[in-house]
PDB file of N, CA and C in Angstrom:
ATOM      1  N   UNK A 350     252.407 185.477 143.405  1.00  0.00           N
ATOM      2  CA  UNK A 350     251.060 185.550 142.879  1.00  0.00           C
ATOM      3  C   UNK A 350     250.185 184.533 143.589  1.00  0.00           C
ATOM      4  N   UNK A 351     249.036 184.953 144.082  1.00  0.00           N
ATOM      5  CA  UNK A 351     248.148 183.998 144.748  1.00  0.00           C
ATOM      6  C   UNK A 351     247.477 183.070 143.734  1.00  0.00           C
ATOM      7  N   UNK A 352     247.226 181.846 144.183  1.00  0.00           N
ATOM      8  CA  UNK A 352     246.523 180.885 143.338  1.00  0.00           C
ATOM      9  C   UNK A 352     245.593 180.050 144.203  1.00  0.00           C
ATOM     10  N   UNK A 353     244.643 179.406 143.554  1.00  0.00           N
ATOM     11  CA  UNK A 353     243.683 178.581 144.264  1.00  0.00           C
ATOM     12  C   UNK A 353     243.191 177.474 143.352  1.00  0.00           C
ATOM     13  N   UNK A 354     242.722 176.388 143.961  1.00  0.00           N
ATOM     14  CA  UNK A 354     242.204 175.229 143.229  1.00  0.00           C
ATOM     15  C   UNK A 354     240.769 174.943 143.651  1.00  0.00           C
ATOM     16  N   UNK A 355     240.005 174.411 142.704  1.00  0.00           N
ATOM     17  CA  UNK A 355     238.690 173.853 143.007  1.00  0.00           C
ATOM     18  C   UNK A 355     238.610 172.504 142.311  1.00  0.00           C
ATOM     19  N   UNK A 356     238.052 171.535 142.998  1.00  0.00           N
ATOM     20  CA  UNK A 356     237.812 170.212 142.414  1.00  0.00           C
ATOM     21  C   UNK A 356     236.297 170.020 142.408  1.00  0.00           C
ATOM     22  N   UNK A 357     235.722 170.014 141.209  1.00  0.00           N
ATOM     23  CA  UNK A 357     234.269 169.943 141.069  1.00  0.00           C
ATOM     24  C   UNK A 357     233.895 168.531 140.638  1.00  0.00           C
ATOM     25  N   UNK A 358     233.189 167.832 141.513  1.00  0.00           N
ATOM     26  CA  UNK A 358     232.807 166.452 141.235  1.00  0.00           C
ATOM     27  C   UNK A 358     231.818 166.397 140.068  1.00  0.00           C
ATOM     28  N   UNK A 359     232.195 165.666 139.017  1.00  0.00           N
ATOM     29  CA  UNK A 359     231.336 165.463 137.854  1.00  0.00           C
ATOM     30  C   UNK A 359     231.920 164.370 136.981  1.00  0.00           C
ATOM     31  N   UNK A 360     231.042 163.631 136.330  1.00  0.00           N
ATOM     32  CA  UNK A 360     231.521 162.631 135.376  1.00  0.00           C
ATOM     33  C   UNK A 360     231.526 163.204 133.956  1.00  0.00           C
ATOM     34  N   UNK A 361     231.255 164.507 133.831  1.00  0.00           N
ATOM     35  CA  UNK A 361     231.238 165.176 132.525  1.00  0.00           C
ATOM     36  C   UNK A 361     232.245 166.327 132.480  1.00  0.00           C
ATOM     37  N   UNK A 362     233.397 166.137 133.106  1.00  0.00           N
ATOM     38  CA  UNK A 362     234.397 167.204 133.208  1.00  0.00           C
ATOM     39  C   UNK A 362     234.840 167.751 131.849  1.00  0.00           C
ATOM     40  N   UNK A 363     235.116 166.901 130.840  1.00  0.00           N
ATOM     41  CA  UNK A 363     235.529 167.466 129.545  1.00  0.00           C
ATOM     42  C   UNK A 363     234.458 168.371 128.923  1.00  0.00           C
ATOM     43  N   UNK A 364     233.214 167.981 129.061  1.00  0.00           N
ATOM     44  CA  UNK A 364     232.122 168.777 128.502  1.00  0.00           C
ATOM     45  C   UNK A 364     232.023 170.131 129.184  1.00  0.00           C
ATOM     46  N   UNK A 365     232.107 170.156 130.513  1.00  0.00           N
ATOM     47  CA  UNK A 365     232.015 171.427 131.239  1.00  0.00           C
ATOM     48  C   UNK A 365     233.223 172.317 130.967  1.00  0.00           C
ATOM     49  N   UNK A 366     234.403 171.723 130.859  1.00  0.00           N
ATOM     50  CA  UNK A 366     235.600 172.516 130.542  1.00  0.00           C
ATOM     51  C   UNK A 366     235.447 173.168 129.171  1.00  0.00           C
ATOM     52  N   UNK A 367     234.976 172.395 128.208  1.00  0.00           N
ATOM     53  CA  UNK A 367     234.783 172.925 126.856  1.00  0.00           C
ATOM     54  C   UNK A 367     233.702 173.999 126.838  1.00  0.00           C
ATOM     55  N   UNK A 368     232.637 173.794 127.601  1.00  0.00           N
ATOM     56  CA  UNK A 368     231.550 174.774 127.655  1.00  0.00           C
ATOM     57  C   UNK A 368     232.032 176.093 128.257  1.00  0.00           C
ATOM     58  N   UNK A 369     232.794 176.013 129.343  1.00  0.00           N
ATOM     59  CA  UNK A 369     233.341 177.234 129.950  1.00  0.00           C
ATOM     60  C   UNK A 369     234.281 177.951 128.980  1.00  0.00           C
ATOM     61  N   UNK A 370     235.163 177.192 128.336  1.00  0.00           N
ATOM     62  CA  UNK A 370     236.116 177.790 127.395  1.00  0.00           C
ATOM     63  C   UNK A 370     235.391 178.443 126.228  1.00  0.00           C
ATOM     64  N   UNK A 371     234.379 177.797 125.725  1.00  0.00           N
ATOM     65  CA  UNK A 371     233.613 178.352 124.612  1.00  0.00           C
ATOM     66  C   UNK A 371     232.881 179.627 125.035  1.00  0.00           C
ATOM     67  N   UNK A 372     232.278 179.589 126.202  1.00  0.00           N
ATOM     68  CA  UNK A 372     231.540 180.747 126.710  1.00  0.00           C
ATOM     69  C   UNK A 372     232.462 181.951 126.917  1.00  0.00           C
ATOM     70  N   UNK A 373     233.527 181.757 127.671  1.00  0.00           N
ATOM     71  CA  UNK A 373     234.436 182.868 127.962  1.00  0.00           C
ATOM     72  C   UNK A 373     235.262 183.253 126.740  1.00  0.00           C
ATOM     73  N   UNK A 374     235.491 182.304 125.835  1.00  0.00           N
ATOM     74  CA  UNK A 374     236.298 182.554 124.645  1.00  0.00           C
ATOM     75  C   UNK A 374     235.700 183.581 123.703  1.00  0.00           C
ATOM     76  N   UNK A 375     234.458 183.949 123.914  1.00  0.00           N
ATOM     77  CA  UNK A 375     233.839 185.001 123.104  1.00  0.00           C
ATOM     78  C   UNK A 375     234.375 186.379 123.476  1.00  0.00           C
ATOM     79  N   UNK A 376     234.937 186.485 124.702  1.00  0.00           N
ATOM     80  CA  UNK A 376     235.379 187.797 125.182  1.00  0.00           C
ATOM     81  C   UNK A 376     236.843 187.856 125.588  1.00  0.00           C
ATOM     82  N   UNK A 377     237.426 186.695 125.897  1.00  0.00           N
ATOM     83  CA  UNK A 377     238.818 186.656 126.336  1.00  0.00           C
ATOM     84  C   UNK A 377     239.553 185.538 125.600  1.00  0.00           C
ATOM     85  N   UNK A 378     240.887 185.542 125.617  1.00  0.00           N
ATOM     86  CA  UNK A 378     241.614 184.427 125.001  1.00  0.00           C
ATOM     87  C   UNK A 378     241.349 183.104 125.725  1.00  0.00           C
ATOM     88  N   UNK A 379     241.047 182.081 124.943  1.00  0.00           N
ATOM     89  CA  UNK A 379     240.835 180.730 125.475  1.00  0.00           C
ATOM     90  C   UNK A 379     241.503 179.762 124.504  1.00  0.00           C
ATOM     91  N   UNK A 380     242.283 178.852 125.048  1.00  0.00           N
ATOM     92  CA  UNK A 380     242.983 177.900 124.192  1.00  0.00           C
ATOM     93  C   UNK A 380     242.903 176.504 124.787  1.00  0.00           C
ATOM     94  N   UNK A 381     242.917 175.504 123.908  1.00  0.00           N
ATOM     95  CA  UNK A 381     242.952 174.121 124.359  1.00  0.00           C
ATOM     96  C   UNK A 381     244.390 173.765 124.685  1.00  0.00           C
ATOM     97  N   UNK A 382     244.589 173.028 125.774  1.00  0.00           N
ATOM     98  CA  UNK A 382     245.931 172.615 126.167  1.00  0.00           C
ATOM     99  C   UNK A 382     246.216 171.226 125.599  1.00  0.00           C
ATOM    100  N   UNK A 383     247.480 170.828 125.619  1.00  0.00           N
ATOM    101  CA  UNK A 383     247.902 169.546 125.043  1.00  0.00           C
ATOM    102  C   UNK A 383     247.237 168.350 125.713  1.00  0.00           C
ATOM    103  N   UNK A 384     246.887 168.487 126.993  1.00  0.00           N
ATOM    104  CA  UNK A 384     246.291 167.367 127.723  1.00  0.00           C
ATOM    105  C   UNK A 384     244.765 167.341 127.656  1.00  0.00           C
ATOM    106  N   UNK A 385     244.169 168.146 126.768  1.00  0.00           N
ATOM    107  CA  UNK A 385     242.719 168.140 126.615  1.00  0.00           C
ATOM    108  C   UNK A 385     241.993 169.117 127.512  1.00  0.00           C
ATOM    109  N   UNK A 386     242.727 169.899 128.256  1.00  0.00           N
ATOM    110  CA  UNK A 386     242.116 170.925 129.095  1.00  0.00           C
ATOM    111  C   UNK A 386     242.007 172.239 128.333  1.00  0.00           C
ATOM    112  N   UNK A 387     241.793 173.299 129.081  1.00  0.00           N
ATOM    113  CA  UNK A 387     241.665 174.622 128.478  1.00  0.00           C
ATOM    114  C   UNK A 387     242.313 175.655 129.383  1.00  0.00           C
ATOM    115  N   UNK A 388     242.836 176.716 128.758  1.00  0.00           N
ATOM    116  CA  UNK A 388     243.418 177.841 129.495  1.00  0.00           C
ATOM    117  C   UNK A 388     242.668 179.097 129.085  1.00  0.00           C
ATOM    118  N   UNK A 389     242.189 179.825 130.099  1.00  0.00           N
ATOM    119  CA  UNK A 389     241.506 181.097 129.894  1.00  0.00           C
ATOM    120  C   UNK A 389     242.402 182.191 130.444  1.00  0.00           C
ATOM    121  N   UNK A 390     242.458 183.321 129.760  1.00  0.00           N
ATOM    122  CA  UNK A 390     243.294 184.424 130.234  1.00  0.00           C
ATOM    123  C   UNK A 390     242.450 185.669 130.417  1.00  0.00           C
ATOM    124  N   UNK A 391     242.211 186.022 131.675  1.00  0.00           N
ATOM    125  CA  UNK A 391     241.506 187.237 132.047  1.00  0.00           C
ATOM    126  C   UNK A 391     242.575 188.279 132.391  1.00  0.00           C
ATOM    127  N   UNK A 392     242.896 189.178 131.500  1.00  0.00           N
ATOM    128  CA  UNK A 392     243.953 190.176 131.691  1.00  0.00           C
ATOM    129  C   UNK A 392     245.203 189.503 132.244  1.00  0.00           C
ATOM    130  N   UNK A 393     245.567 189.721 133.498  1.00  0.00           N
ATOM    131  CA  UNK A 393     246.778 189.127 134.084  1.00  0.00           C
ATOM    132  C   UNK A 393     246.478 187.878 134.911  1.00  0.00           C
ATOM    133  N   UNK A 394     245.330 187.266 134.692  1.00  0.00           N
ATOM    134  CA  UNK A 394     244.906 186.123 135.491  1.00  0.00           C
ATOM    135  C   UNK A 394     244.711 184.905 134.599  1.00  0.00           C
ATOM    136  N   UNK A 395     245.325 183.781 134.977  1.00  0.00           N
ATOM    137  CA  UNK A 395     245.173 182.530 134.229  1.00  0.00           C
ATOM    138  C   UNK A 395     244.210 181.595 134.946  1.00  0.00           C
ATOM    139  N   UNK A 396     243.357 180.971 134.161  1.00  0.00           N
ATOM    140  CA  UNK A 396     242.461 179.935 134.662  1.00  0.00           C
ATOM    141  C   UNK A 396     242.742 178.691 133.831  1.00  0.00           C
ATOM    142  N   UNK A 397     243.101 177.595 134.488  1.00  0.00           N
ATOM    143  CA  UNK A 397     243.365 176.341 133.797  1.00  0.00           C
ATOM    144  C   UNK A 397     242.280 175.352 134.203  1.00  0.00           C
ATOM    145  N   UNK A 398     241.638 174.775 133.194  1.00  0.00           N
ATOM    146  CA  UNK A 398     240.587 173.779 133.396  1.00  0.00           C
ATOM    147  C   UNK A 398     241.145 172.428 133.004  1.00  0.00           C
ATOM    148  N   UNK A 399     241.253 171.512 133.971  1.00  0.00           N
ATOM    149  CA  UNK A 399     241.838 170.197 133.723  1.00  0.00           C
ATOM    150  C   UNK A 399     240.807 169.109 133.995  1.00  0.00           C
ATOM    151  N   UNK A 400     240.198 168.551 132.948  1.00  0.00           N
ATOM    152  CA  UNK A 400     239.228 167.470 133.153  1.00  0.00           C
ATOM    153  C   UNK A 400     239.912 166.204 133.665  1.00  0.00           C
ATOM    154  N   UNK A 401     239.331 165.611 134.674  1.00  0.00           N
ATOM    155  CA  UNK A 401     239.780 164.331 135.223  1.00  0.00           C
ATOM    156  C   UNK A 401     238.621 163.338 135.085  1.00  0.00           C
ATOM    157  N   UNK A 402     238.838 162.077 135.440  1.00  0.00           N
ATOM    158  CA  UNK A 402     237.787 161.065 135.290  1.00  0.00           C
ATOM    159  C   UNK A 402     236.530 161.380 136.101  1.00  0.00           C
ATOM    160  N   UNK A 403     236.709 161.865 137.336  1.00  0.00           N
ATOM    161  CA  UNK A 403     235.555 162.067 138.217  1.00  0.00           C
ATOM    162  C   UNK A 403     235.403 163.494 138.724  1.00  0.00           C
ATOM    163  N   UNK A 404     236.193 164.424 138.172  1.00  0.00           N
ATOM    164  CA  UNK A 404     236.067 165.824 138.586  1.00  0.00           C
ATOM    165  C   UNK A 404     236.728 166.753 137.573  1.00  0.00           C
ATOM    166  N   UNK A 405     236.377 168.021 137.688  1.00  0.00           N
ATOM    167  CA  UNK A 405     237.023 169.061 136.906  1.00  0.00           C
ATOM    168  C   UNK A 405     237.896 169.857 137.863  1.00  0.00           C
ATOM    169  N   UNK A 406     239.172 169.911 137.573  1.00  0.00           N
ATOM    170  CA  UNK A 406     240.121 170.676 138.379  1.00  0.00           C
ATOM    171  C   UNK A 406     240.229 172.065 137.761  1.00  0.00           C
ATOM    172  N   UNK A 407     240.027 173.083 138.579  1.00  0.00           N
ATOM    173  CA  UNK A 407     240.129 174.465 138.124  1.00  0.00           C
ATOM    174  C   UNK A 407     241.231 175.131 138.935  1.00  0.00           C
ATOM    175  N   UNK A 408     242.210 175.708 138.241  1.00  0.00           N
ATOM    176  CA  UNK A 408     243.328 176.381 138.901  1.00  0.00           C
ATOM    177  C   UNK A 408     243.330 177.843 138.452  1.00  0.00           C
ATOM    178  N   UNK A 409     243.288 178.759 139.420  1.00  0.00           N
ATOM    179  CA  UNK A 409     243.318 180.191 139.112  1.00  0.00           C
ATOM    180  C   UNK A 409     244.592 180.782 139.701  1.00  0.00           C
ATOM    181  N   UNK A 410     245.321 181.536 138.901  1.00  0.00           N
ATOM    182  CA  UNK A 410     246.516 182.257 139.348  1.00  0.00           C
ATOM    183  C   UNK A 410     246.324 183.719 138.969  1.00  0.00           C
ATOM    184  N   UNK A 411     246.358 184.588 139.973  1.00  0.00           N
ATOM    185  CA  UNK A 411     246.058 186.008 139.773  1.00  0.00           C
ATOM    186  C   UNK A 411     247.179 186.883 140.312  1.00  0.00           C
ATOM    187  N   UNK A 412     247.225 188.157 139.903  1.00  0.00           N
ATOM    188  CA  UNK A 412     248.280 189.045 140.378  1.00  0.00           C
ATOM    189  C   UNK A 412     248.110 189.481 141.834  1.00  0.00           C
ATOM    190  N   UNK A 413     246.864 189.389 142.358  1.00  0.00           N
ATOM    191  CA  UNK A 413     246.622 189.808 143.738  1.00  0.00           C
ATOM    192  C   UNK A 413     245.364 189.110 144.270  1.00  0.00           C
ATOM    193  N   UNK A 414     245.177 189.178 145.591  1.00  0.00           N
ATOM    194  CA  UNK A 414     244.071 188.475 146.241  1.00  0.00           C
ATOM    195  C   UNK A 414     242.690 188.962 145.784  1.00  0.00           C
ATOM    196  N   UNK A 415     242.448 190.281 145.659  1.00  0.00           N
ATOM    197  CA  UNK A 415     241.121 190.707 145.201  1.00  0.00           C
ATOM    198  C   UNK A 415     240.771 190.187 143.799  1.00  0.00           C
ATOM    199  N   UNK A 416     241.750 190.185 142.894  1.00  0.00           N
ATOM    200  CA  UNK A 416     241.508 189.672 141.546  1.00  0.00           C
ATOM    201  C   UNK A 416     241.232 188.176 141.593  1.00  0.00           C
ATOM    202  N   UNK A 417     241.978 187.452 142.416  1.00  0.00           N
ATOM    203  CA  UNK A 417     241.757 186.011 142.571  1.00  0.00           C
ATOM    204  C   UNK A 417     240.319 185.748 143.001  1.00  0.00           C
ATOM    205  N   UNK A 418     239.860 186.466 144.008  1.00  0.00           N
ATOM    206  CA  UNK A 418     238.499 186.283 144.516  1.00  0.00           C
ATOM    207  C   UNK A 418     237.464 186.574 143.433  1.00  0.00           C
ATOM    208  N   UNK A 419     237.664 187.649 142.687  1.00  0.00           N
ATOM    209  CA  UNK A 419     236.725 188.013 141.629  1.00  0.00           C
ATOM    210  C   UNK A 419     236.637 186.931 140.563  1.00  0.00           C
ATOM    211  N   UNK A 420     237.778 186.440 140.100  1.00  0.00           N
ATOM    212  CA  UNK A 420     237.784 185.426 139.044  1.00  0.00           C
ATOM    213  C   UNK A 420     237.206 184.105 139.565  1.00  0.00           C
ATOM    214  N   UNK A 421     237.486 183.757 140.814  1.00  0.00           N
ATOM    215  CA  UNK A 421     236.884 182.562 141.404  1.00  0.00           C
ATOM    216  C   UNK A 421     235.362 182.666 141.356  1.00  0.00           C
ATOM    217  N   UNK A 422     234.841 183.822 141.736  1.00  0.00           N
ATOM    218  CA  UNK A 422     233.391 184.014 141.751  1.00  0.00           C
ATOM    219  C   UNK A 422     232.803 183.944 140.347  1.00  0.00           C
ATOM    220  N   UNK A 423     233.471 184.577 139.375  1.00  0.00           N
ATOM    221  CA  UNK A 423     232.970 184.585 138.000  1.00  0.00           C
ATOM    222  C   UNK A 423     232.962 183.177 137.414  1.00  0.00           C
ATOM    223  N   UNK A 424     234.100 182.493 137.479  1.00  0.00           N
ATOM    224  CA  UNK A 424     234.198 181.155 136.897  1.00  0.00           C
ATOM    225  C   UNK A 424     233.294 180.177 137.649  1.00  0.00           C
ATOM    226  N   UNK A 425     233.329 180.232 138.975  1.00  0.00           N
ATOM    227  CA  UNK A 425     232.513 179.330 139.784  1.00  0.00           C
ATOM    228  C   UNK A 425     231.022 179.497 139.550  1.00  0.00           C
ATOM    229  N   UNK A 426     230.556 180.741 139.482  1.00  0.00           N
ATOM    230  CA  UNK A 426     229.121 180.969 139.291  1.00  0.00           C
ATOM    231  C   UNK A 426     228.670 180.507 137.906  1.00  0.00           C
ATOM    232  N   UNK A 427     229.502 180.719 136.896  1.00  0.00           N
ATOM    233  CA  UNK A 427     229.144 180.251 135.556  1.00  0.00           C
ATOM    234  C   UNK A 427     229.066 178.727 135.515  1.00  0.00           C
ATOM    235  N   UNK A 428     230.051 178.046 136.094  1.00  0.00           N
ATOM    236  CA  UNK A 428     230.035 176.586 136.087  1.00  0.00           C
ATOM    237  C   UNK A 428     228.830 176.049 136.849  1.00  0.00           C
ATOM    238  N   UNK A 429     228.516 176.629 137.998  1.00  0.00           N
ATOM    239  CA  UNK A 429     227.358 176.169 138.763  1.00  0.00           C
ATOM    240  C   UNK A 429     226.065 176.386 137.983  1.00  0.00           C
ATOM    241  N   UNK A 430     225.990 177.479 137.246  1.00  0.00           N
ATOM    242  CA  UNK A 430     224.808 177.738 136.419  1.00  0.00           C
ATOM    243  C   UNK A 430     224.726 176.715 135.278  1.00  0.00           C
ATOM    244  N   UNK A 431     225.853 176.447 134.602  1.00  0.00           N
ATOM    245  CA  UNK A 431     225.861 175.460 133.517  1.00  0.00           C
ATOM    246  C   UNK A 431     225.507 174.070 134.037  1.00  0.00           C
ATOM    247  N   UNK A 432     225.923 173.755 135.257  1.00  0.00           N
ATOM    248  CA  UNK A 432     225.710 172.424 135.827  1.00  0.00           C
ATOM    249  C   UNK A 432     224.578 172.351 136.824  1.00  0.00           C
ATOM    250  N   UNK A 433     223.657 173.287 136.747  1.00  0.00           N
ATOM    251  CA  UNK A 433     222.551 173.329 137.715  1.00  0.00           C
ATOM    252  C   UNK A 433     221.781 172.013 137.764  1.00  0.00           C
ATOM    253  N   UNK A 434     221.484 171.436 136.605  1.00  0.00           N
ATOM    254  CA  UNK A 434     220.726 170.178 136.580  1.00  0.00           C
ATOM    255  C   UNK A 434     221.444 169.062 137.323  1.00  0.00           C
ATOM    256  N   UNK A 435     222.762 169.065 137.242  1.00  0.00           N
ATOM    257  CA  UNK A 435     223.563 168.033 137.908  1.00  0.00           C
ATOM    258  C   UNK A 435     224.032 168.465 139.286  1.00  0.00           C
ATOM    259  N   UNK A 436     223.523 169.605 139.730  1.00  0.00           N
ATOM    260  CA  UNK A 436     223.816 170.125 141.075  1.00  0.00           C
ATOM    261  C   UNK A 436     225.311 170.277 141.321  1.00  0.00           C
ATOM    262  N   UNK A 437     226.040 170.836 140.337  1.00  0.00           N
ATOM    263  CA  UNK A 437     227.469 171.077 140.523  1.00  0.00           C
ATOM    264  C   UNK A 437     227.694 172.136 141.589  1.00  0.00           C
ATOM    265  N   UNK A 438     228.707 171.908 142.409  1.00  0.00           N
ATOM    266  CA  UNK A 438     229.097 172.856 143.451  1.00  0.00           C
ATOM    267  C   UNK A 438     230.589 173.107 143.321  1.00  0.00           C
ATOM    268  N   UNK A 439     230.960 174.385 143.256  1.00  0.00           N
ATOM    269  CA  UNK A 439     232.370 174.766 143.159  1.00  0.00           C
ATOM    270  C   UNK A 439     232.819 175.236 144.528  1.00  0.00           C
ATOM    271  N   UNK A 440     233.804 174.545 145.102  1.00  0.00           N
ATOM    272  CA  UNK A 440     234.367 174.910 146.397  1.00  0.00           C
ATOM    273  C   UNK A 440     235.860 175.112 146.210  1.00  0.00           C
ATOM    274  N   UNK A 441     236.321 176.308 146.539  1.00  0.00           N
ATOM    275  CA  UNK A 441     237.725 176.667 146.351  1.00  0.00           C
ATOM    276  C   UNK A 441     238.551 176.351 147.585  1.00  0.00           C
ATOM    277  N   UNK A 442     239.772 175.847 147.375  1.00  0.00           N
ATOM    278  CA  UNK A 442     240.726 175.674 148.462  1.00  0.00           C
ATOM    279  C   UNK A 442     241.198 177.044 148.913  1.00  0.00           C
ATOM    280  N   UNK A 443     241.811 177.098 150.071  1.00  0.00           N
ATOM    281  CA  UNK A 443     242.411 178.351 150.538  1.00  0.00           C
ATOM    282  C   UNK A 443     243.497 178.784 149.564  1.00  0.00           C
ATOM    283  N   UNK A 444     243.557 180.059 149.252  1.00  0.00           N
ATOM    284  CA  UNK A 444     244.598 180.537 148.328  1.00  0.00           C
ATOM    285  C   UNK A 444     246.000 180.300 148.882  1.00  0.00           C
ATOM    286  N   UNK A 445     246.929 180.064 147.960  1.00  0.00           N
ATOM    287  CA  UNK A 445     248.338 179.931 148.319  1.00  0.00           C
ATOM    288  C   UNK A 445     249.117 181.012 147.569  1.00  0.00           C
ATOM    289  N   UNK A 446     250.302 181.329 148.073  1.00  0.00           N
ATOM    290  CA  UNK A 446     251.186 182.299 147.419  1.00  0.00           C
ATOM    291  C   UNK A 446     252.235 181.528 146.643  1.00  0.00           C
ATOM    292  N   UNK A 447     252.337 181.771 145.356  1.00  0.00           N
ATOM    293  CA  UNK A 447     253.352 181.113 144.540  1.00  0.00           C
ATOM    294  C   UNK A 447     254.550 182.022 144.381  1.00  0.00           C
TER     295      UNK A 447
END
């Protein structure tokens, strides 16, 4: 299964993770993880949001490359829109095969 990471520089990572989880949680399963992050489940695709001190780590694992790209675009565009005032930019690493 292909996966990819994004590290989004922000000092408000917990807030953005919670905002994304709350937003998407209206339509898909979203749960808080033991470490204070969140897991979103888009059909067969997992998105893990891990707040860090100076960035939000986003990990996407999908069943195939086209689905990975779609979910990256959806999650990334929403986060950039939520963080427009703070000029958040989501840049994804090259996908890897797990």
